[in-house]
XYZ file of N, CA and C in Angstrom:
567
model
N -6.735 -13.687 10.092
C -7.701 -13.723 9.016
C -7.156 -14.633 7.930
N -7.952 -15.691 7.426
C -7.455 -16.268 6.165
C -8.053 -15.710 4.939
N -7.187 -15.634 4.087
C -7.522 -14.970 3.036
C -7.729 -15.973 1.746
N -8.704 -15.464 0.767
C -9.565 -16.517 0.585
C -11.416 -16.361 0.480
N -11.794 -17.035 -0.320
C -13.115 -16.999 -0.713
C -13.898 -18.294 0.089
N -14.547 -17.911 0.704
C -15.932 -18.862 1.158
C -16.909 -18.555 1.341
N -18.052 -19.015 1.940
C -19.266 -19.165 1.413
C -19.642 -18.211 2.785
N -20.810 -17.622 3.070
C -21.367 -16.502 3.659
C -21.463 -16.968 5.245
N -21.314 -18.505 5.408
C -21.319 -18.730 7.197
C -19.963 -19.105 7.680
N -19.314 -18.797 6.390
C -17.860 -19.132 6.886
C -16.989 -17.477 6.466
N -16.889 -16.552 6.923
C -16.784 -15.070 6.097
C -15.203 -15.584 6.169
N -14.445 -15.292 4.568
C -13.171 -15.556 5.284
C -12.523 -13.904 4.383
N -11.164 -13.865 4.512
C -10.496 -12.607 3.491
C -11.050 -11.606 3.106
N -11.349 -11.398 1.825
C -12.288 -10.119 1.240
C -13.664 -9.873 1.775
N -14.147 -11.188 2.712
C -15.458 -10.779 3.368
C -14.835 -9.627 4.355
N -14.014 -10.215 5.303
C -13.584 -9.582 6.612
C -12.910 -8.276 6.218
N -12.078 -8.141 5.077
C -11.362 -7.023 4.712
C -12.664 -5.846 4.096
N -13.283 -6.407 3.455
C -14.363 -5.901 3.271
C -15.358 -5.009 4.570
N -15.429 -5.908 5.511
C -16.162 -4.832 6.611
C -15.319 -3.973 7.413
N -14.001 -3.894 6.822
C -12.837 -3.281 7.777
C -12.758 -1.738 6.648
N -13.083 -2.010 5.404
C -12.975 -0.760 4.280
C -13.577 0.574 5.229
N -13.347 1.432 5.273
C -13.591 3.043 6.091
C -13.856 3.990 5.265
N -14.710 4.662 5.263
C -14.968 5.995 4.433
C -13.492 7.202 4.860
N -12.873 7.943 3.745
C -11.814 8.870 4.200
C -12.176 9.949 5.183
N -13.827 10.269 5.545
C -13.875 11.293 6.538
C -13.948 10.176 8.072
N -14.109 9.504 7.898
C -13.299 8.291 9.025
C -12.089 8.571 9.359
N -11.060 8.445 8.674
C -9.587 8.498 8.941
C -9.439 9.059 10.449
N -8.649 9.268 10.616
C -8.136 10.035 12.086
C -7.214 10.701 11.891
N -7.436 11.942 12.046
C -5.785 12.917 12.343
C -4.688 12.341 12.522
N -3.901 12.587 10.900
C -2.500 12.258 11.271
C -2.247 10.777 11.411
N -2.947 10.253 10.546
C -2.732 8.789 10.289
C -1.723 9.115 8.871
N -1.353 7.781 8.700
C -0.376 7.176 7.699
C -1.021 6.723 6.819
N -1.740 6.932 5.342
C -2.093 6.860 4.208
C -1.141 6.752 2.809
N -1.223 5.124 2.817
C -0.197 4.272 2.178
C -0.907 3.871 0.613
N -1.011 4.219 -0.223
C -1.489 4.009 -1.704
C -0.437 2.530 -1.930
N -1.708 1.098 -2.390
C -1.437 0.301 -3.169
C -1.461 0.132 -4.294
N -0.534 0.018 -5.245
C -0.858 -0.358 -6.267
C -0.645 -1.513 -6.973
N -1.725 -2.398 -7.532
C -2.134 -3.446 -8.330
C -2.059 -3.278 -9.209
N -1.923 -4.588 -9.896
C -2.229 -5.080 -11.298
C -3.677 -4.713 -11.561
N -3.748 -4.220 -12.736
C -5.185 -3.598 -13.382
C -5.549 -3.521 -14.383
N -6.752 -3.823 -15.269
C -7.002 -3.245 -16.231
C -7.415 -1.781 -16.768
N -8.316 -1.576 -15.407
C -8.914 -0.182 -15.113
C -8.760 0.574 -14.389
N -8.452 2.089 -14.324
C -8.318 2.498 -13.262
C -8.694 2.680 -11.642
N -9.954 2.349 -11.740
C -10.635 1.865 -10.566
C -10.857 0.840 -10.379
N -10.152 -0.233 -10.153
C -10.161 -1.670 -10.321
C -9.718 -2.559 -9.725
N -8.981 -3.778 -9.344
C -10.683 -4.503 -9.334
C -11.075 -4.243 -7.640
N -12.971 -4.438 -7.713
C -13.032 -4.551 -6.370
C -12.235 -5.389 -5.221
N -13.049 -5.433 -4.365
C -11.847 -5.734 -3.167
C -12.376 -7.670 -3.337
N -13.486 -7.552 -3.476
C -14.008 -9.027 -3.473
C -13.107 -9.925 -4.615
N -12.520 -8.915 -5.996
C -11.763 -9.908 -6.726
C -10.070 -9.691 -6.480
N -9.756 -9.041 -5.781
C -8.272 -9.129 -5.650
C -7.813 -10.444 -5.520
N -6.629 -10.832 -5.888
C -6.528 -11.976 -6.014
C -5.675 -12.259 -4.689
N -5.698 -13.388 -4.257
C -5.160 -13.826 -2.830
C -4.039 -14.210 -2.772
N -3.054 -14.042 -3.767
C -1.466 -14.204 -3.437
C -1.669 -12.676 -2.997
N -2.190 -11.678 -3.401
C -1.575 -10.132 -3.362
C -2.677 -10.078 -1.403
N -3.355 -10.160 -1.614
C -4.103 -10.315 -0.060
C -3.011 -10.568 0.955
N -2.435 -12.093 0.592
C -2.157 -12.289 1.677
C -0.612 -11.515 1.843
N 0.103 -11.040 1.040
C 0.972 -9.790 1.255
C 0.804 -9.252 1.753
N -0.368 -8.174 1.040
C -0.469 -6.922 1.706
C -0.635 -7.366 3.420
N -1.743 -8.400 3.543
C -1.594 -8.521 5.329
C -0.281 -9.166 5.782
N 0.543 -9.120 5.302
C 1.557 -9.700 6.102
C 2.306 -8.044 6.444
N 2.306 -7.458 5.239
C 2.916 -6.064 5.399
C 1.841 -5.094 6.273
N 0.707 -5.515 6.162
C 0.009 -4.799 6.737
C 0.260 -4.697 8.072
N 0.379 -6.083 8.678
C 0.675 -6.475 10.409
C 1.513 -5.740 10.636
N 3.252 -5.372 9.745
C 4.436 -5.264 10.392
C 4.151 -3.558 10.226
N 3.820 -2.736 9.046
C 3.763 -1.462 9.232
C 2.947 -0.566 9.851
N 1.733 -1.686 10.777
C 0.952 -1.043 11.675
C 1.894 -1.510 12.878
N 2.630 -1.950 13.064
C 3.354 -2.344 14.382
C 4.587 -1.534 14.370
N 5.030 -0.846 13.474
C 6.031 -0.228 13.110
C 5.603 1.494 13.290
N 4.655 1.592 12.780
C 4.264 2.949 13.226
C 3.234 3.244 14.046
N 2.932 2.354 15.049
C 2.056 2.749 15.886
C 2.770 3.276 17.183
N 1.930 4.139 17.920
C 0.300 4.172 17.637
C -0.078 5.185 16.414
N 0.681 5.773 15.486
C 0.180 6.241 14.681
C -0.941 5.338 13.645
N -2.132 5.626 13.696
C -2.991 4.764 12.544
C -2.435 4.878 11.145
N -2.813 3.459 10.874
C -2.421 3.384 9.341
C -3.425 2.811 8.706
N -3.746 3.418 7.113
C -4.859 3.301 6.430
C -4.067 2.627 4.930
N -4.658 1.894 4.158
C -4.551 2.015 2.674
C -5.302 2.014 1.885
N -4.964 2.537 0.464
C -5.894 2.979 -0.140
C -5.613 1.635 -1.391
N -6.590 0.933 -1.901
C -6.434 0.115 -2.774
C -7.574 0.925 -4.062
N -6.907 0.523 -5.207
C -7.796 1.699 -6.397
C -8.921 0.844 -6.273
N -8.971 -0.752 -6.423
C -10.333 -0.806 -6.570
C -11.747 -0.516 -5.592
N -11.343 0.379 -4.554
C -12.199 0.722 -3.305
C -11.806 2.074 -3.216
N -11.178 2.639 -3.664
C -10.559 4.489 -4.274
C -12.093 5.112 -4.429
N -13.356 4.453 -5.638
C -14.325 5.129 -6.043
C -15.500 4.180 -6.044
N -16.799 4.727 -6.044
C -18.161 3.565 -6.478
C -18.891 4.126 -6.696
N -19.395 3.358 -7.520
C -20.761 3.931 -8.038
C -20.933 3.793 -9.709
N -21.822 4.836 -10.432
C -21.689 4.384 -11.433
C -20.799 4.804 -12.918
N -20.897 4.631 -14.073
C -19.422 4.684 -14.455
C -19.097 6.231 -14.694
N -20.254 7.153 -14.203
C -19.346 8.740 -14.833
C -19.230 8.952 -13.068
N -19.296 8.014 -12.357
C -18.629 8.157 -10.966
C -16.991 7.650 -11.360
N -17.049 6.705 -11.426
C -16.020 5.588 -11.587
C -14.674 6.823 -12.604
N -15.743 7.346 -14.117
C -14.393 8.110 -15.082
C -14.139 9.469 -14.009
N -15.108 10.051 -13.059
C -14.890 10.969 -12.572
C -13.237 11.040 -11.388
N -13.501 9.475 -11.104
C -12.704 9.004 -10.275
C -11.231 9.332 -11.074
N -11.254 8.360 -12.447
C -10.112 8.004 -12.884
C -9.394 9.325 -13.523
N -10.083 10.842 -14.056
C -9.842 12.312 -13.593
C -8.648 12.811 -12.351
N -9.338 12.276 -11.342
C -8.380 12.803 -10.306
C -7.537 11.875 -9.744
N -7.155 10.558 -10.382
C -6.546 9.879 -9.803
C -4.934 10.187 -9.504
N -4.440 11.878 -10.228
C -2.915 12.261 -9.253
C -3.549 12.693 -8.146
N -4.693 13.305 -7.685
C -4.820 13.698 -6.503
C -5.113 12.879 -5.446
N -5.310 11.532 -5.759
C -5.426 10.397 -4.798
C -4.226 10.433 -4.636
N -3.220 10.398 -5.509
C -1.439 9.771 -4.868
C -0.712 10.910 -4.265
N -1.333 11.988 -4.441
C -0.567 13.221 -3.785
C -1.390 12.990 -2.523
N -2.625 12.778 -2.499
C -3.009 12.635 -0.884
C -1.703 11.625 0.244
N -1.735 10.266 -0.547
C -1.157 9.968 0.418
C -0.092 9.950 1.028
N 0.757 9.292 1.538
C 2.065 9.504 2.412
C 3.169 8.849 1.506
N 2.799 7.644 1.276
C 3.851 6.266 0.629
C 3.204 5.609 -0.397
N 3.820 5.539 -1.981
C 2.972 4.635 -2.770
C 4.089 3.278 -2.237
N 2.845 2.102 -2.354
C 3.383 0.442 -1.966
C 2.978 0.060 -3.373
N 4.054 -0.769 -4.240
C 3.582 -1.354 -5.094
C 3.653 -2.768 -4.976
N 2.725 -3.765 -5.352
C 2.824 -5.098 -5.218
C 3.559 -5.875 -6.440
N 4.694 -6.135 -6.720
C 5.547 -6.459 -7.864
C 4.934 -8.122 -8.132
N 4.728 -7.725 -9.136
C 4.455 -9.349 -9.866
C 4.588 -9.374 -11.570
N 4.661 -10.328 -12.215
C 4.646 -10.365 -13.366
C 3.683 -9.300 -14.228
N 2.230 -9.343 -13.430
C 1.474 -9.105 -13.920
C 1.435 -7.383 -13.483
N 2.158 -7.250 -12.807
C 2.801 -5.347 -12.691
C 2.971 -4.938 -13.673
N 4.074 -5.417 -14.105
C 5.122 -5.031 -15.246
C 4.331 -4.529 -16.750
N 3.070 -5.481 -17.135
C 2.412 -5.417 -17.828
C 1.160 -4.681 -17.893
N 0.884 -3.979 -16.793
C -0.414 -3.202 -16.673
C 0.233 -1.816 -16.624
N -1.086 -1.204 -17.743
C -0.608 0.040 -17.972
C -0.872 0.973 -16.803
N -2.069 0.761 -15.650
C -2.808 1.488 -14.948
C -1.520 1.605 -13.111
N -0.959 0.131 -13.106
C -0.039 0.148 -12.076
C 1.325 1.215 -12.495
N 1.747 0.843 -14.182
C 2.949 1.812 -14.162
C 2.754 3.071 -14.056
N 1.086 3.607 -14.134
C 0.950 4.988 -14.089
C 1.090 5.770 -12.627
N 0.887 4.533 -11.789
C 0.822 4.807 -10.329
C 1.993 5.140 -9.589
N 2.762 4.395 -10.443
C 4.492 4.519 -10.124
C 4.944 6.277 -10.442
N 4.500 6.279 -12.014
C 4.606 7.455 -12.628
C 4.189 8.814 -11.796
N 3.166 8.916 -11.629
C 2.423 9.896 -10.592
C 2.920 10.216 -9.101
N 3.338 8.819 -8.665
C 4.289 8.552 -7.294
C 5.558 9.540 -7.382
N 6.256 9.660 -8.303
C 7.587 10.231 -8.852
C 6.961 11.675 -8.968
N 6.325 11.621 -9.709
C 5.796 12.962 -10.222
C 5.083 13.831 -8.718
N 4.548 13.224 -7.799
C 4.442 13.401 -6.222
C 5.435 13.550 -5.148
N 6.226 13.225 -5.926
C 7.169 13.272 -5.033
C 7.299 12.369 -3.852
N 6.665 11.317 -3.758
C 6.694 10.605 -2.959
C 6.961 9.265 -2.800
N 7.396 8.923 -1.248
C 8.362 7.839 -1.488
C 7.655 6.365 -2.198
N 8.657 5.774 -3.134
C 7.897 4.834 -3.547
C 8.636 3.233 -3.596
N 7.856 2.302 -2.698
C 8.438 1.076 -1.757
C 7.628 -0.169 -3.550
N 8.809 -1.158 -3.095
C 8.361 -2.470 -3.924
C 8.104 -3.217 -2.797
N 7.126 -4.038 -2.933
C 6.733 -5.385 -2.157
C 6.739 -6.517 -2.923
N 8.111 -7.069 -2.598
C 8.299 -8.225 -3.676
C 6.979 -9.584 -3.365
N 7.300 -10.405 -4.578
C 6.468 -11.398 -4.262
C 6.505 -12.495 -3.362
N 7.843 -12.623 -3.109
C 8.204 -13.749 -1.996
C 8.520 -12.693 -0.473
N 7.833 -11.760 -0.514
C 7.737 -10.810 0.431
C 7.834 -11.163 2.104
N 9.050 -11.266 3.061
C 8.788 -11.470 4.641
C 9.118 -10.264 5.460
N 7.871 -9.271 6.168
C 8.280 -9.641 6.851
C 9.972 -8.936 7.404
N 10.723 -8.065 7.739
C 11.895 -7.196 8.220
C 11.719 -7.369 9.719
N 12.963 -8.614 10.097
C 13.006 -8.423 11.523
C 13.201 -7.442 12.682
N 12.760 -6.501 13.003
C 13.523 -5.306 13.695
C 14.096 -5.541 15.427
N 14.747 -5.439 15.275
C 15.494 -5.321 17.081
C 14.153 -4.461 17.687
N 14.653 -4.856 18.875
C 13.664 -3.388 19.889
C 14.831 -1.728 19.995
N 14.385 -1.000 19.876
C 14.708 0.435 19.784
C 16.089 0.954 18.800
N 15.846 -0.311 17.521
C 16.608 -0.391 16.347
C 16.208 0.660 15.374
N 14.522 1.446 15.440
C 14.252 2.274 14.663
C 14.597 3.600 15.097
N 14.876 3.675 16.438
C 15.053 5.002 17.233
C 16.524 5.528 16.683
N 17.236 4.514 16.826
C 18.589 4.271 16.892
C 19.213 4.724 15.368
N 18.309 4.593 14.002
C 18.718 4.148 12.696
C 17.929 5.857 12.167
N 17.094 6.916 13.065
C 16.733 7.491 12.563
C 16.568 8.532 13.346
N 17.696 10.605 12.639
C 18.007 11.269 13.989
C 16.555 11.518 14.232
N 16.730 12.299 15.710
C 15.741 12.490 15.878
C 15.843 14.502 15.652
N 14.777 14.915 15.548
C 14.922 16.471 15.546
C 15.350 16.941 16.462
N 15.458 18.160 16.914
C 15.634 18.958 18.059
C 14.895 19.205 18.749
N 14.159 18.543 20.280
C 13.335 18.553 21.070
C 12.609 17.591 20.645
N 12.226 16.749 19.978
C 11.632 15.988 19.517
C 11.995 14.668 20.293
N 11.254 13.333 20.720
C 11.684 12.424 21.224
C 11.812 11.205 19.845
N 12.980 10.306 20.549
C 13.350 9.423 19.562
C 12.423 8.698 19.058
N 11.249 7.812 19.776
C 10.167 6.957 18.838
C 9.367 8.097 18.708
N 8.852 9.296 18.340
C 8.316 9.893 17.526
C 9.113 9.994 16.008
N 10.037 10.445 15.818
C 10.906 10.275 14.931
C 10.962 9.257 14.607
N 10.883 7.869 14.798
C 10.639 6.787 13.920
C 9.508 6.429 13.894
N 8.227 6.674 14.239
C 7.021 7.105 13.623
C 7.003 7.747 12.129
N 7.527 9.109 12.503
C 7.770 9.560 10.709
C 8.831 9.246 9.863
N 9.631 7.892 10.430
C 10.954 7.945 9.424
C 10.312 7.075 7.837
N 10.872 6.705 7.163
C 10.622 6.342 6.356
C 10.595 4.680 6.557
N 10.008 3.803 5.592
C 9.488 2.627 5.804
C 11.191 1.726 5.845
N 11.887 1.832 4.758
C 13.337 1.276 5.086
C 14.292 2.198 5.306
N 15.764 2.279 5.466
C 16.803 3.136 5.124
C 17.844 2.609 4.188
N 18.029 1.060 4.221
C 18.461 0.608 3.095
C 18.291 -0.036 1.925
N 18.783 -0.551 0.539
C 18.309 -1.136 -0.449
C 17.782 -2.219 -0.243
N 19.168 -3.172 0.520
C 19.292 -4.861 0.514
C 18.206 -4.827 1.340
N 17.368 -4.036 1.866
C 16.172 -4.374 3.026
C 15.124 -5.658 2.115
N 14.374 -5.970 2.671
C 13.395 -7.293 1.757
C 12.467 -6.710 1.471
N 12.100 -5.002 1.711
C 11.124 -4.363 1.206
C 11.368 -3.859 -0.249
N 12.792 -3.415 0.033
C 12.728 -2.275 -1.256
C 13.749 -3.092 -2.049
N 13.187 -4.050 -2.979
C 14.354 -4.893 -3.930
C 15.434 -4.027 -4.866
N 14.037 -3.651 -5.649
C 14.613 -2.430 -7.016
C 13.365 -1.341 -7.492
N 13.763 -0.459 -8.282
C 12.954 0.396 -8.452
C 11.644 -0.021 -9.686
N 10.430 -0.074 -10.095
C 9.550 -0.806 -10.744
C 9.943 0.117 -12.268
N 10.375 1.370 -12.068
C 10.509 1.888 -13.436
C 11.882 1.665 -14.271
N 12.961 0.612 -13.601
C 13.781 0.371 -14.136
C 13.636 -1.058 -15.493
């Protein structure tokens, strides 16, 4: 998919990502529900049609490797500006429960950019992430991409008792170390 704006006989990026968006009673049992968080003004923001296409073409690069990484478990994400719709006491109703969107999911992903640092609505996402208890990954901007060996995740993560080894790296966590190219530094430092 190229990501990217064109004209309606050429569908490119946010068209195609756009018909791929799923309602949550869609999901499938026991999928992997990964919260993005963007640069924002608003809490429900922006739609998917204005995301901007340096952060697009990230997320699909990460997108490729952590559906290949945990499959066949399905993997979903949740981007805020496709979180809620409708109209705006939909939209404030939304921005109400927005810890219970981050406690839903599994992993907050944040997309680090200048323009992170400065939005009040991304540091809250971080905030809530912590406050969730849940694990929370940076996706730098010059983002590639973690080469993995074949049966390097089995190997890097125990497995339970009776449990088989690639199930256990199904649920391990997205890195195990810092220097990984996922997890640079922490966004609240």
């Amino acid at each position: 998919v190229v990501i990217g704006r064109s004209n309606a006989a050429n569908p490119k990026g946010a068209q195609v990502l756009g018909k791929e968006t799923a309602s949550a009673s869609l999901a499938s049992t026991g999928a992997r529900l990964l919260f993005v968080s963007v640069p924002r003004d608003r809490c429900v923001w922006p739609p998917l049609a204005d995301t901007r296409h340096d952060e697009l073409l990230r997320l699909g690069k990460f997108a490729e490797w952590v559906s290949a990484r945990c499959a066949p478990r399905p993997v979903y994400f949740m981007l805020p500006g496709i979180a809620g719709k409708g109209t705006a006491s939909m939209l404030s109703a939304a921005t109400c429960a927005w810890p219970l969107y981050i406690e839903v999911c599994h992993d907050v992903v944040v997309l680090e950019s200048e323009r992170w640092q400065k939005s009040p609505w991304a540091r809250l996402d971080a905030l809530l992430a912590v406050w969730a208890r849940k694990p929370l990954y940076v996706l730098p901007e010059k983002y590639s991409p973690p080469v993995e060996l074949p049966d390097a995740a089995a190997a890097a993560a125990p497995a339970a008792a009776g449990a088989r080894p690639e199930d256990a790296a199904k649920d391990s966590p997205l890195s195990f170390k810092p220097e990984e190219p996922f997890t640079i530094a922490r966004p609240v430092d």
